[in-house]
PDB file of C-alpha atoms in Angstrom:
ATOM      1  CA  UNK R   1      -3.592  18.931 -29.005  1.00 43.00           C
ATOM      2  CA  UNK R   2      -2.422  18.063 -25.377  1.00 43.00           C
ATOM      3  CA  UNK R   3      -3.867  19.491 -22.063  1.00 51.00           C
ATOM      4  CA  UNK R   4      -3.083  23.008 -21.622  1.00 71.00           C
ATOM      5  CA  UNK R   5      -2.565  22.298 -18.133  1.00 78.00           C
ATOM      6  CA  UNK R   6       0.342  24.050 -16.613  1.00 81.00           C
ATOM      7  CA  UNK R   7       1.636  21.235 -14.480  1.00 84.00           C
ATOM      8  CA  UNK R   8       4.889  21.065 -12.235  1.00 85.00           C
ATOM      9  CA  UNK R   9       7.052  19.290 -15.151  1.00 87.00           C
ATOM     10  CA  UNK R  10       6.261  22.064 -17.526  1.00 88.00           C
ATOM     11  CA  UNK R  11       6.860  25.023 -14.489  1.00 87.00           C
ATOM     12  CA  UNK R  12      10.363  23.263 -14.106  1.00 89.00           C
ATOM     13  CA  UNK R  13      11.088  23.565 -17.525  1.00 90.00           C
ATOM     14  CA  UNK R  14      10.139  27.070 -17.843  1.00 89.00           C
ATOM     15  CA  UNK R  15      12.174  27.797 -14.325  1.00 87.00           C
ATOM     16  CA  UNK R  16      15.089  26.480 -15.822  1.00 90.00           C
ATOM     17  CA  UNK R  17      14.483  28.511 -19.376  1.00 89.00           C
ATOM     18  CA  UNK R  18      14.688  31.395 -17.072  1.00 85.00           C
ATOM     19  CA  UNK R  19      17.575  30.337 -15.387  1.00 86.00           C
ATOM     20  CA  UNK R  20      19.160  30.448 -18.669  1.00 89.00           C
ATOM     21  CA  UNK R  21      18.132  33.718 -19.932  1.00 83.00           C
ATOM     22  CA  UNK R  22      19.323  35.111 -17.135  1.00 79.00           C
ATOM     23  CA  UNK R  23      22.592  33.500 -18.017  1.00 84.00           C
ATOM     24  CA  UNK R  24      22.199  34.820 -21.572  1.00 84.00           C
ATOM     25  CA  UNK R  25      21.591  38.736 -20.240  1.00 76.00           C
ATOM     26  CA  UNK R  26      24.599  38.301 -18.071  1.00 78.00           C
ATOM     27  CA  UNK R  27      26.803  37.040 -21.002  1.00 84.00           C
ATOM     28  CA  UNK R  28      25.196  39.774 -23.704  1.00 79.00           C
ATOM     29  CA  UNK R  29      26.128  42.755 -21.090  1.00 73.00           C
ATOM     30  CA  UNK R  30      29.704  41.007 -21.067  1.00 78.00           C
ATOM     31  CA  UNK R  31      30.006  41.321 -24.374  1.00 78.00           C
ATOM     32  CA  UNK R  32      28.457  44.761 -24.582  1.00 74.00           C
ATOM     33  CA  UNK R  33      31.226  46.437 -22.187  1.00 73.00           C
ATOM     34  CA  UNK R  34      34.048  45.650 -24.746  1.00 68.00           C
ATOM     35  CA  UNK R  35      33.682  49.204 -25.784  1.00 62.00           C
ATOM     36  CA  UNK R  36      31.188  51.567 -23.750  1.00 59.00           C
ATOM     37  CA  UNK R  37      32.574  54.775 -25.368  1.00 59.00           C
ATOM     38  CA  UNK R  38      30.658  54.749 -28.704  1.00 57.00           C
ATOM     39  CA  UNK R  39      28.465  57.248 -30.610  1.00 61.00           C
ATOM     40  CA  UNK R  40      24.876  55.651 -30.457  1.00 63.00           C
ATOM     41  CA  UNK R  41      23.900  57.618 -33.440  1.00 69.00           C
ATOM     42  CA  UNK R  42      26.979  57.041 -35.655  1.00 72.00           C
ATOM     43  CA  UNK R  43      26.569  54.048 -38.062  1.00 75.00           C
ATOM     44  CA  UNK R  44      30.460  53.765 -38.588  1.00 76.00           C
ATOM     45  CA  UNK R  45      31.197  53.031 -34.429  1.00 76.00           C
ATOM     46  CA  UNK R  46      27.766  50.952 -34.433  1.00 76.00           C
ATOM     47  CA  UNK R  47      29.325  48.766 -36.970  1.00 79.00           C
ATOM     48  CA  UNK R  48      32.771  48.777 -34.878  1.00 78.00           C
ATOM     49  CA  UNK R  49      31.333  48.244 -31.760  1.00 76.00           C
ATOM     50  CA  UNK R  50      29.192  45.043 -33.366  1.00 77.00           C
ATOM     51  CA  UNK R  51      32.805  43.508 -34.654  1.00 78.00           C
ATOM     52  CA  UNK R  52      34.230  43.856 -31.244  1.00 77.00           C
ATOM     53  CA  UNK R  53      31.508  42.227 -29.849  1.00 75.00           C
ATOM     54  CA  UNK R  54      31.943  39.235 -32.264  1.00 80.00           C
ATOM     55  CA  UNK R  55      35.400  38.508 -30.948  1.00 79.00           C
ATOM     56  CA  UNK R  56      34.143  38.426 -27.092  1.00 82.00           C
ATOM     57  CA  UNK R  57      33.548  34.631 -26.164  1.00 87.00           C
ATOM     58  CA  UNK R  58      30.468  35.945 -24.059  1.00 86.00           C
ATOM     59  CA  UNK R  59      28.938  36.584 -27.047  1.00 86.00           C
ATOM     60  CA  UNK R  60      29.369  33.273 -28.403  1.00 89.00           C
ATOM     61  CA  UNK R  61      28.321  31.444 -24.913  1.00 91.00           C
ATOM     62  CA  UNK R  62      25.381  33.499 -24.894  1.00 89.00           C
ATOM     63  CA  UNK R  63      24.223  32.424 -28.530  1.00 88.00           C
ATOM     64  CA  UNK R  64      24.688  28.559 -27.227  1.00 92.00           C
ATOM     65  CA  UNK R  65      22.322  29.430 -24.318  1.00 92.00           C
ATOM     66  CA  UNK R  66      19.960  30.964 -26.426  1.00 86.00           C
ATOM     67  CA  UNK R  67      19.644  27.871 -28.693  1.00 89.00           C
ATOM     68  CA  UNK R  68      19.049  25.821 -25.572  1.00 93.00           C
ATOM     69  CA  UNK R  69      16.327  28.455 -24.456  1.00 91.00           C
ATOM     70  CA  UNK R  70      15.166  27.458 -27.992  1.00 88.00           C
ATOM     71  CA  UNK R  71      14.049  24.306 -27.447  1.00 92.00           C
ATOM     72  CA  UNK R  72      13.082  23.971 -24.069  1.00 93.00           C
ATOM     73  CA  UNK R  73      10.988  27.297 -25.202  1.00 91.00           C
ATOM     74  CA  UNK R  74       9.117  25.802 -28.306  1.00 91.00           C
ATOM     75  CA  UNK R  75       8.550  22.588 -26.857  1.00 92.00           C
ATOM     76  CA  UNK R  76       7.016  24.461 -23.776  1.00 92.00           C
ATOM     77  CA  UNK R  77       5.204  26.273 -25.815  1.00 91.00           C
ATOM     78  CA  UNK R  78       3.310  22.775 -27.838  1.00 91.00           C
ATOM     79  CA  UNK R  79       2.000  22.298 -24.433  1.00 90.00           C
ATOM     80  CA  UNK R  80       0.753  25.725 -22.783  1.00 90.00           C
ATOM     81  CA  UNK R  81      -0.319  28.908 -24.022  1.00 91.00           C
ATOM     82  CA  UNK R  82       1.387  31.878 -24.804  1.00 91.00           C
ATOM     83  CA  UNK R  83      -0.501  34.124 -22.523  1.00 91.00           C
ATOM     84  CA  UNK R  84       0.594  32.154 -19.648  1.00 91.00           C
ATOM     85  CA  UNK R  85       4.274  30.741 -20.829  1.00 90.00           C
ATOM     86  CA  UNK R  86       5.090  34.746 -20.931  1.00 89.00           C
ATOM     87  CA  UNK R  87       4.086  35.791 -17.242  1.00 89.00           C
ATOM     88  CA  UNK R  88       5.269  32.473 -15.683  1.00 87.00           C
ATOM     89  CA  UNK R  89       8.884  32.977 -16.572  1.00 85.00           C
ATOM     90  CA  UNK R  90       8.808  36.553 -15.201  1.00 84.00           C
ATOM     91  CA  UNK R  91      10.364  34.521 -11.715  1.00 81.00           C
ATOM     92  CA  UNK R  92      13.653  35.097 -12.868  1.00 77.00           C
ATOM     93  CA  UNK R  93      12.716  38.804 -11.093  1.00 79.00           C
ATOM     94  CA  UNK R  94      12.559  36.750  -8.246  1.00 82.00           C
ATOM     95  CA  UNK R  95      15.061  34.420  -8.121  1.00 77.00           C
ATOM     96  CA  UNK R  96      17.827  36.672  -8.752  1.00 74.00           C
ATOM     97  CA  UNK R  97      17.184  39.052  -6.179  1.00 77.00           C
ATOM     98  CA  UNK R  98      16.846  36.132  -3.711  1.00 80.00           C
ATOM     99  CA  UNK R  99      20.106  34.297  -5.424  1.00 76.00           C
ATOM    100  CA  UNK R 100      21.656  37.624  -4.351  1.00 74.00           C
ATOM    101  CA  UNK R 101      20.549  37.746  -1.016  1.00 80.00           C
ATOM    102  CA  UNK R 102      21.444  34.542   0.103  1.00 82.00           C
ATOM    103  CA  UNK R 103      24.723  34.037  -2.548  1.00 76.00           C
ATOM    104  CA  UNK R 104      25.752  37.631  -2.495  1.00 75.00           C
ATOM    105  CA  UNK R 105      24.521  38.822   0.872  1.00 79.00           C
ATOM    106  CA  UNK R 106      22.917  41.695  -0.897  1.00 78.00           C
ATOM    107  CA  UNK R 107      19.750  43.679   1.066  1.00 82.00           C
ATOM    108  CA  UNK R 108      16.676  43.621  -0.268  1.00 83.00           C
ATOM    109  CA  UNK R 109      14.545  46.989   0.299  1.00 88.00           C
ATOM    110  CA  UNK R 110      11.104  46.229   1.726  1.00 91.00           C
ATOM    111  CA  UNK R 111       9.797  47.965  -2.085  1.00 91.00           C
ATOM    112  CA  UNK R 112      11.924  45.032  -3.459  1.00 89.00           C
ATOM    113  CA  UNK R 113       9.928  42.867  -1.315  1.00 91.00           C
ATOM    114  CA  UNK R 114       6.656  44.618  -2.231  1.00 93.00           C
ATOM    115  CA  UNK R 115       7.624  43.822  -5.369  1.00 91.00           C
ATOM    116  CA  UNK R 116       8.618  40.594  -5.276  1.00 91.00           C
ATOM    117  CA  UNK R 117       5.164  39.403  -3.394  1.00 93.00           C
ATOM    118  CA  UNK R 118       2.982  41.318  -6.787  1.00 94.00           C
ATOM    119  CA  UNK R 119       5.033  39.026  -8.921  1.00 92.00           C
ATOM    120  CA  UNK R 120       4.595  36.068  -7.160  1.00 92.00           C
ATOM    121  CA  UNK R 121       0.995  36.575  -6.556  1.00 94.00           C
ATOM    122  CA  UNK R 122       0.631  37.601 -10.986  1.00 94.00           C
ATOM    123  CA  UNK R 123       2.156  34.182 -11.374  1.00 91.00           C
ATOM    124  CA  UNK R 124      -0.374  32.379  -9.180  1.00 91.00           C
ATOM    125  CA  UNK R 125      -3.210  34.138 -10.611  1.00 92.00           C
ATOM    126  CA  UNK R 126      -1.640  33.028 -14.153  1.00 91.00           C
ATOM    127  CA  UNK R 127      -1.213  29.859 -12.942  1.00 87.00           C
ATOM    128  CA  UNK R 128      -4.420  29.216 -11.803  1.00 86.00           C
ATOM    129  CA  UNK R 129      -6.211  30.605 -14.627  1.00 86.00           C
ATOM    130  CA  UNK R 130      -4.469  28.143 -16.906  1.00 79.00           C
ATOM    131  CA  UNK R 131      -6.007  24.846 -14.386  1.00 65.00           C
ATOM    132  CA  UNK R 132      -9.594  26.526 -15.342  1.00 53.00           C
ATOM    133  CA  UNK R 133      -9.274  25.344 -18.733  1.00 49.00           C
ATOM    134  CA  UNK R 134      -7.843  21.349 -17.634  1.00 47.00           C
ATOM    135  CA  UNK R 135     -11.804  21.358 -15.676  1.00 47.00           C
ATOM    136  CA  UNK R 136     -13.823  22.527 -18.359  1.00 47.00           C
ATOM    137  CA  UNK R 137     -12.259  22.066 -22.102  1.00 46.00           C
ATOM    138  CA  UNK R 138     -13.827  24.231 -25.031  1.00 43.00           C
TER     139      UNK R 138
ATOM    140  CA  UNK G   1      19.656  61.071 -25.284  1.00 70.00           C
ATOM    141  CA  UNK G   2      17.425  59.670 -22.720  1.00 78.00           C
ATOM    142  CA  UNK G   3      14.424  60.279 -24.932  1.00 85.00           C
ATOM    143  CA  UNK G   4      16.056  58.040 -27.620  1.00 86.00           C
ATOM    144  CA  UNK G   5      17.160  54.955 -25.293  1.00 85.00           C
ATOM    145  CA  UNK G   6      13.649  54.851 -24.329  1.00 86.00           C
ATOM    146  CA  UNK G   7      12.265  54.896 -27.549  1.00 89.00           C
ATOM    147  CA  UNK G   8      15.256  52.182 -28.798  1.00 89.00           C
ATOM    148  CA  UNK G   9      13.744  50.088 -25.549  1.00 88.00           C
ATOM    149  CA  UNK G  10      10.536  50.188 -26.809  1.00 89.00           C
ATOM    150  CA  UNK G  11      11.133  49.057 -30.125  1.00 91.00           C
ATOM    151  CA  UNK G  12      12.796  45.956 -28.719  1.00 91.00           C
ATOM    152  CA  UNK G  13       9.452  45.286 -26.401  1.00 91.00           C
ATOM    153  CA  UNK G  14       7.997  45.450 -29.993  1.00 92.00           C
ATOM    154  CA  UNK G  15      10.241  43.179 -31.544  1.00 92.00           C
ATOM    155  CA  UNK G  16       9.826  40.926 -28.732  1.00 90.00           C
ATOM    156  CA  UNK G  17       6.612  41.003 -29.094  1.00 93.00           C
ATOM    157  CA  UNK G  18       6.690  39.981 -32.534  1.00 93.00           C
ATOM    158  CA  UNK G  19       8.889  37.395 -31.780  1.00 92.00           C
ATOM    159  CA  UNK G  20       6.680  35.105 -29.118  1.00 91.00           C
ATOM    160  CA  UNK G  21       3.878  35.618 -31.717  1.00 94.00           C
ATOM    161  CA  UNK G  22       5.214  34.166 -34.899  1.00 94.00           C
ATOM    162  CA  UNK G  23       7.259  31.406 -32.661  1.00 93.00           C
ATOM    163  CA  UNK G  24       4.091  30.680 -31.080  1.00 93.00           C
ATOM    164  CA  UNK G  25       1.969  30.110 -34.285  1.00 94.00           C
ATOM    165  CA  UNK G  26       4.585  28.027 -35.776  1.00 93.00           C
ATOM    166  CA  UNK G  27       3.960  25.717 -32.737  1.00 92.00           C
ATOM    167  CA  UNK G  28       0.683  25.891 -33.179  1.00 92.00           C
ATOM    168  CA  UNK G  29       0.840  24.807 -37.324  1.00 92.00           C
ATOM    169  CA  UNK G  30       2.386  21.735 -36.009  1.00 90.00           C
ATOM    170  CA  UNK G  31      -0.458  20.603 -34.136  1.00 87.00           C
ATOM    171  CA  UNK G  32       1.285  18.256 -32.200  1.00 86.00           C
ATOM    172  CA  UNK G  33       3.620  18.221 -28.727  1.00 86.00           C
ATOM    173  CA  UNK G  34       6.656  15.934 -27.877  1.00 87.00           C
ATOM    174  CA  UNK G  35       6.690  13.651 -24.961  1.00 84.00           C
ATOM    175  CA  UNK G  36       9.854  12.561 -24.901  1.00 85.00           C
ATOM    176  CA  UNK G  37      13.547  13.230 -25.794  1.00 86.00           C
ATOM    177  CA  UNK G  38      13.241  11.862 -29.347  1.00 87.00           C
ATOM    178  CA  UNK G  39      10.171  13.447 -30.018  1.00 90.00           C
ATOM    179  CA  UNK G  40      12.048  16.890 -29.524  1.00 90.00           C
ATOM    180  CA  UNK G  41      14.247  16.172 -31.355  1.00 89.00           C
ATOM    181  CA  UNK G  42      11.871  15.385 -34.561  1.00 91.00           C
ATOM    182  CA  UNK G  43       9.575  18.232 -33.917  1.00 92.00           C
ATOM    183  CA  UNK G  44      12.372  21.172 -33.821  1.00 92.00           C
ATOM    184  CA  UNK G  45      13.301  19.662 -37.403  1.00 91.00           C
ATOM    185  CA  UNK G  46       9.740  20.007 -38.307  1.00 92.00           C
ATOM    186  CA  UNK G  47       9.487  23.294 -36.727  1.00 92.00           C
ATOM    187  CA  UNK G  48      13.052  24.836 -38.760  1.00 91.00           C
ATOM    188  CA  UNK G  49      10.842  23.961 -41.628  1.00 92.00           C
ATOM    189  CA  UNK G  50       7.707  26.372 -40.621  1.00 93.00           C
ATOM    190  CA  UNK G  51       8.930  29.756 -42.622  1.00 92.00           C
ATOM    191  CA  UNK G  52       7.067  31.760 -39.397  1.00 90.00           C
ATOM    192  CA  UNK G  53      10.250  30.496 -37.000  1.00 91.00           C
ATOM    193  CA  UNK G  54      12.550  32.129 -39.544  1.00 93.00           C
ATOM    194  CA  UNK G  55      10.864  35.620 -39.410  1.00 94.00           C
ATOM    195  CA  UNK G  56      10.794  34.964 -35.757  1.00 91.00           C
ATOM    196  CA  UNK G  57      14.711  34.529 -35.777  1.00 89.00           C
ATOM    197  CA  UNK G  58      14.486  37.930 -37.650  1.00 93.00           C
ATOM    198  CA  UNK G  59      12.654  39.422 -34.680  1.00 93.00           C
ATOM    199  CA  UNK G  60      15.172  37.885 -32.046  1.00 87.00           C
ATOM    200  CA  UNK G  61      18.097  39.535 -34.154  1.00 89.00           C
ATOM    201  CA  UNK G  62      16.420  43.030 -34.576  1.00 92.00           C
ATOM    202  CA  UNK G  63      15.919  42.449 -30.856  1.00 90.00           C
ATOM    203  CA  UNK G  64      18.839  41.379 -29.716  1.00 83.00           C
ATOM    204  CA  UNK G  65      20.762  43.992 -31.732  1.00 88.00           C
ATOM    205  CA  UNK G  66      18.851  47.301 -30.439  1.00 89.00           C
ATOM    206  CA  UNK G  67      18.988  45.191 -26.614  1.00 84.00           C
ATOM    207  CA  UNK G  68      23.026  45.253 -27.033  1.00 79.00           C
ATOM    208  CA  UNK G  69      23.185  49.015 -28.044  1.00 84.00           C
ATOM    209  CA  UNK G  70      21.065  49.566 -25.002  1.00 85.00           C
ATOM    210  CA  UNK G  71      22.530  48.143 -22.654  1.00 79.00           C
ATOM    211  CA  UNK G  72      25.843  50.163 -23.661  1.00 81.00           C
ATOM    212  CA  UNK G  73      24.254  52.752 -22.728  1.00 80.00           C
ATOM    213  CA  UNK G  74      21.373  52.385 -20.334  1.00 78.00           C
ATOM    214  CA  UNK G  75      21.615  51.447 -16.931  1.00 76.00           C
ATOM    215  CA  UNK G  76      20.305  47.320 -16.512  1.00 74.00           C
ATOM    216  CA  UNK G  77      17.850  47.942 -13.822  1.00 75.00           C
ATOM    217  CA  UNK G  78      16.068  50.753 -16.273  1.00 79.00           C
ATOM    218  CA  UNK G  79      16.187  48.637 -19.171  1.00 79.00           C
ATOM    219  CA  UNK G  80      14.717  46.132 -17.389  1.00 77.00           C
ATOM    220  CA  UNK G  81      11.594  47.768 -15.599  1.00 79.00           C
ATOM    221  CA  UNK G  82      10.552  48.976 -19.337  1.00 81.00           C
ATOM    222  CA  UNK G  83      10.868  45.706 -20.478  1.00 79.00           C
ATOM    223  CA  UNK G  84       7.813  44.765 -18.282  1.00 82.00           C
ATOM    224  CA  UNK G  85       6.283  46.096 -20.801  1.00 84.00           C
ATOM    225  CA  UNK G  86       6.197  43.325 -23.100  1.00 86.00           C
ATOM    226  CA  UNK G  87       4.326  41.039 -20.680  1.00 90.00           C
ATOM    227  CA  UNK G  88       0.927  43.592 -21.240  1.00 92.00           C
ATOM    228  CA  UNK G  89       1.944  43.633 -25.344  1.00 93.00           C
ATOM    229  CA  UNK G  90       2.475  40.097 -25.697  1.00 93.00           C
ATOM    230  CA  UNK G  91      -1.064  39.001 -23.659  1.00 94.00           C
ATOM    231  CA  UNK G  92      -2.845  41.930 -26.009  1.00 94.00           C
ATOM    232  CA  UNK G  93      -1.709  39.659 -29.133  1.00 94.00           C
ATOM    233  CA  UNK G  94      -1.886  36.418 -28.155  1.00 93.00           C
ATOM    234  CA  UNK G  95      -5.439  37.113 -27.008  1.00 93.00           C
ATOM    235  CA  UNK G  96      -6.249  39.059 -30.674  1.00 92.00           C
ATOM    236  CA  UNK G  97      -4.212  36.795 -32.789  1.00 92.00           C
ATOM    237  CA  UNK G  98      -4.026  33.217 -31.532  1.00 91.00           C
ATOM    238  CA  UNK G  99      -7.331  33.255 -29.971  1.00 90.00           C
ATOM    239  CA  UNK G 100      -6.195  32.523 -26.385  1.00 90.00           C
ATOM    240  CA  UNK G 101      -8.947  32.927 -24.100  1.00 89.00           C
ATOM    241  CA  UNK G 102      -7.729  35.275 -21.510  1.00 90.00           C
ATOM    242  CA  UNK G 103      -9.799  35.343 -18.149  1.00 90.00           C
ATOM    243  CA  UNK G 104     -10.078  38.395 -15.838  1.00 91.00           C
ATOM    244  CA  UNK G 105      -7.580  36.293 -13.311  1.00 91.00           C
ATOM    245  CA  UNK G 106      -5.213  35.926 -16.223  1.00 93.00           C
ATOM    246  CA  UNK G 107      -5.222  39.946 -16.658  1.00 94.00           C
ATOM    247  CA  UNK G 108      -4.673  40.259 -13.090  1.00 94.00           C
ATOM    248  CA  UNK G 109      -1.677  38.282 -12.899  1.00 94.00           C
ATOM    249  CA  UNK G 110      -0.306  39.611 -16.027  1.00 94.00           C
ATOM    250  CA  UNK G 111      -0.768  42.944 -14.292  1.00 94.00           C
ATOM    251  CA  UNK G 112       0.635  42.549 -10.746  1.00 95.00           C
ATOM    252  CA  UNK G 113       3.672  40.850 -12.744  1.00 93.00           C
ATOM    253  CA  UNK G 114       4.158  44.442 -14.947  1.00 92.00           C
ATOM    254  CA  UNK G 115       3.811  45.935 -12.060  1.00 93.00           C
ATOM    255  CA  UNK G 116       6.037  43.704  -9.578  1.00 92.00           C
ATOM    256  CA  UNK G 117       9.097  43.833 -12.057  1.00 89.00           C
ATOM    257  CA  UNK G 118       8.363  47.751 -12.504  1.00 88.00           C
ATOM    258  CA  UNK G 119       8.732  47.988  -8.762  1.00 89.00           C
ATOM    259  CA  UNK G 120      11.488  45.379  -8.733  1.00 84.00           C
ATOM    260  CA  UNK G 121      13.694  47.034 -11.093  1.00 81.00           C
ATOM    261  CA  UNK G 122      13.279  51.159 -10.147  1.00 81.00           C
ATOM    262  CA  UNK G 123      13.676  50.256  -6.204  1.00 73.00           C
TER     263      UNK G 123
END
């Protein structure tokens, strides 16, 4: 088994997995609005709503991203462990508020910041913790 | 109404859940990790062949399925800060299940990331 190390190569991979299930959530809540106006608890507009969806190219785009996610994820995944792949790829809760700020001149609260900084600092912590192993193997 | 979303929401943490777990131990029964472009290519043919990657695909469905009702419904930021959830569930079973050694600093992060997106999401 390779070193569990999480190093820079790996992070980029996992940024850009995020990246793309961002892209995914966007494209799913595309295809989702087609029809807003169903019965959640009637199995007969459940199944109509699913066969609109199915005609919505969003739908499809999304699938294509998620079979990219796919790979990059499981080959990530030969590498690291699960218990840190997970909590690194929570940055997309960064980078989209910041992609908004700067893209979409959006404000971010100071609670957003607040936030923000708790994320950042779990993903160092996560980080770090995964370098512990790289100086003393079991 | 409300009641139900939430409980639809936290199904799909389940799910989820589920998912990175059998995904992640079909990695594992392969024992081995590409280092190049060809080498990824070889080992997600070996890895369509592990039957745990199929019941994972299961899990995505389920998932993705109950995620597309709720977003219908629910509003994205609400869905979302739930969702956080499934960083505490997943560390829970990859610590009981696939043996990973989690650390007290590894906790902490986890933490201030459920959290962070908690925050995040509701402000």
């Amino acid at each position: 088994m390779a070193t569990k190390k999480l190093t820079l190569t790996i992070l980029s991979f996992l940024i850009l997995q995020d990246l793309l299930e961002t892209f995914t959530h966007f494209c799913f809540k595309k295809s989702a609005l087609v029809d807003g106006s169903f019965s959640l608890t009637d199995p007969s507009h459940i199944a109509n709503f699913l066969k609109d969806a199915l005609f919505t190219p969003y739908l499809w785009l999304g699938f294509l991203s998620v079979a990219v996610i796919f790979v990059i994820w499981s080959t990530v995944l030969s590498k690291i462990d699960l218990s840190v792949a997970v909590p690194v790829c929570s940055f997309s809760y960064i980078t989209v508020p910041l992609i908004s700020m700067i893209y979409l001149h959006e404000k971010i609260s100071l609670v957003r910041w607040i936030g923000i900084a708790l994320i950042l600092c779990g993903i160092i912590f996560v980080s770090a913790s995964s370098e512990e192993k790289k100086e003393n193997p079991a | 109404m409300k009641l139900l979303i939430f409980a639809l929401l936290f199904l799909t943490n389940i799910f989820d859940t589920a998912r990175e777990l059998v995904i992640k131990s079909a990695v594992n029964s392969l024992k081995t990790s590409p280092t190049n472009l060809k080498e990824v290519f070889s080992f997600i043919m070996r890895l369509m062949k592990v039957p745990q990657l199929w019941l994972g695909l299961l899990f995505s469905i389920l998932a993705l399925i109950l995620w597309l009702l709720v977003l219908t419904k629910a509003d994205l930021n609400y869905a979302f800060s739930l969702d956080s959830m499934h960083y505490i569930f997943t560390a829970i079973v990859a610590q009981k299940f696939l043996k990973e050694k989690i650390g007290w600093n590894r906790w902490c992060g986890i933490i201030l990331i459920t959290i962070g997106i908690a925050v995040v999401s509701l402000s």
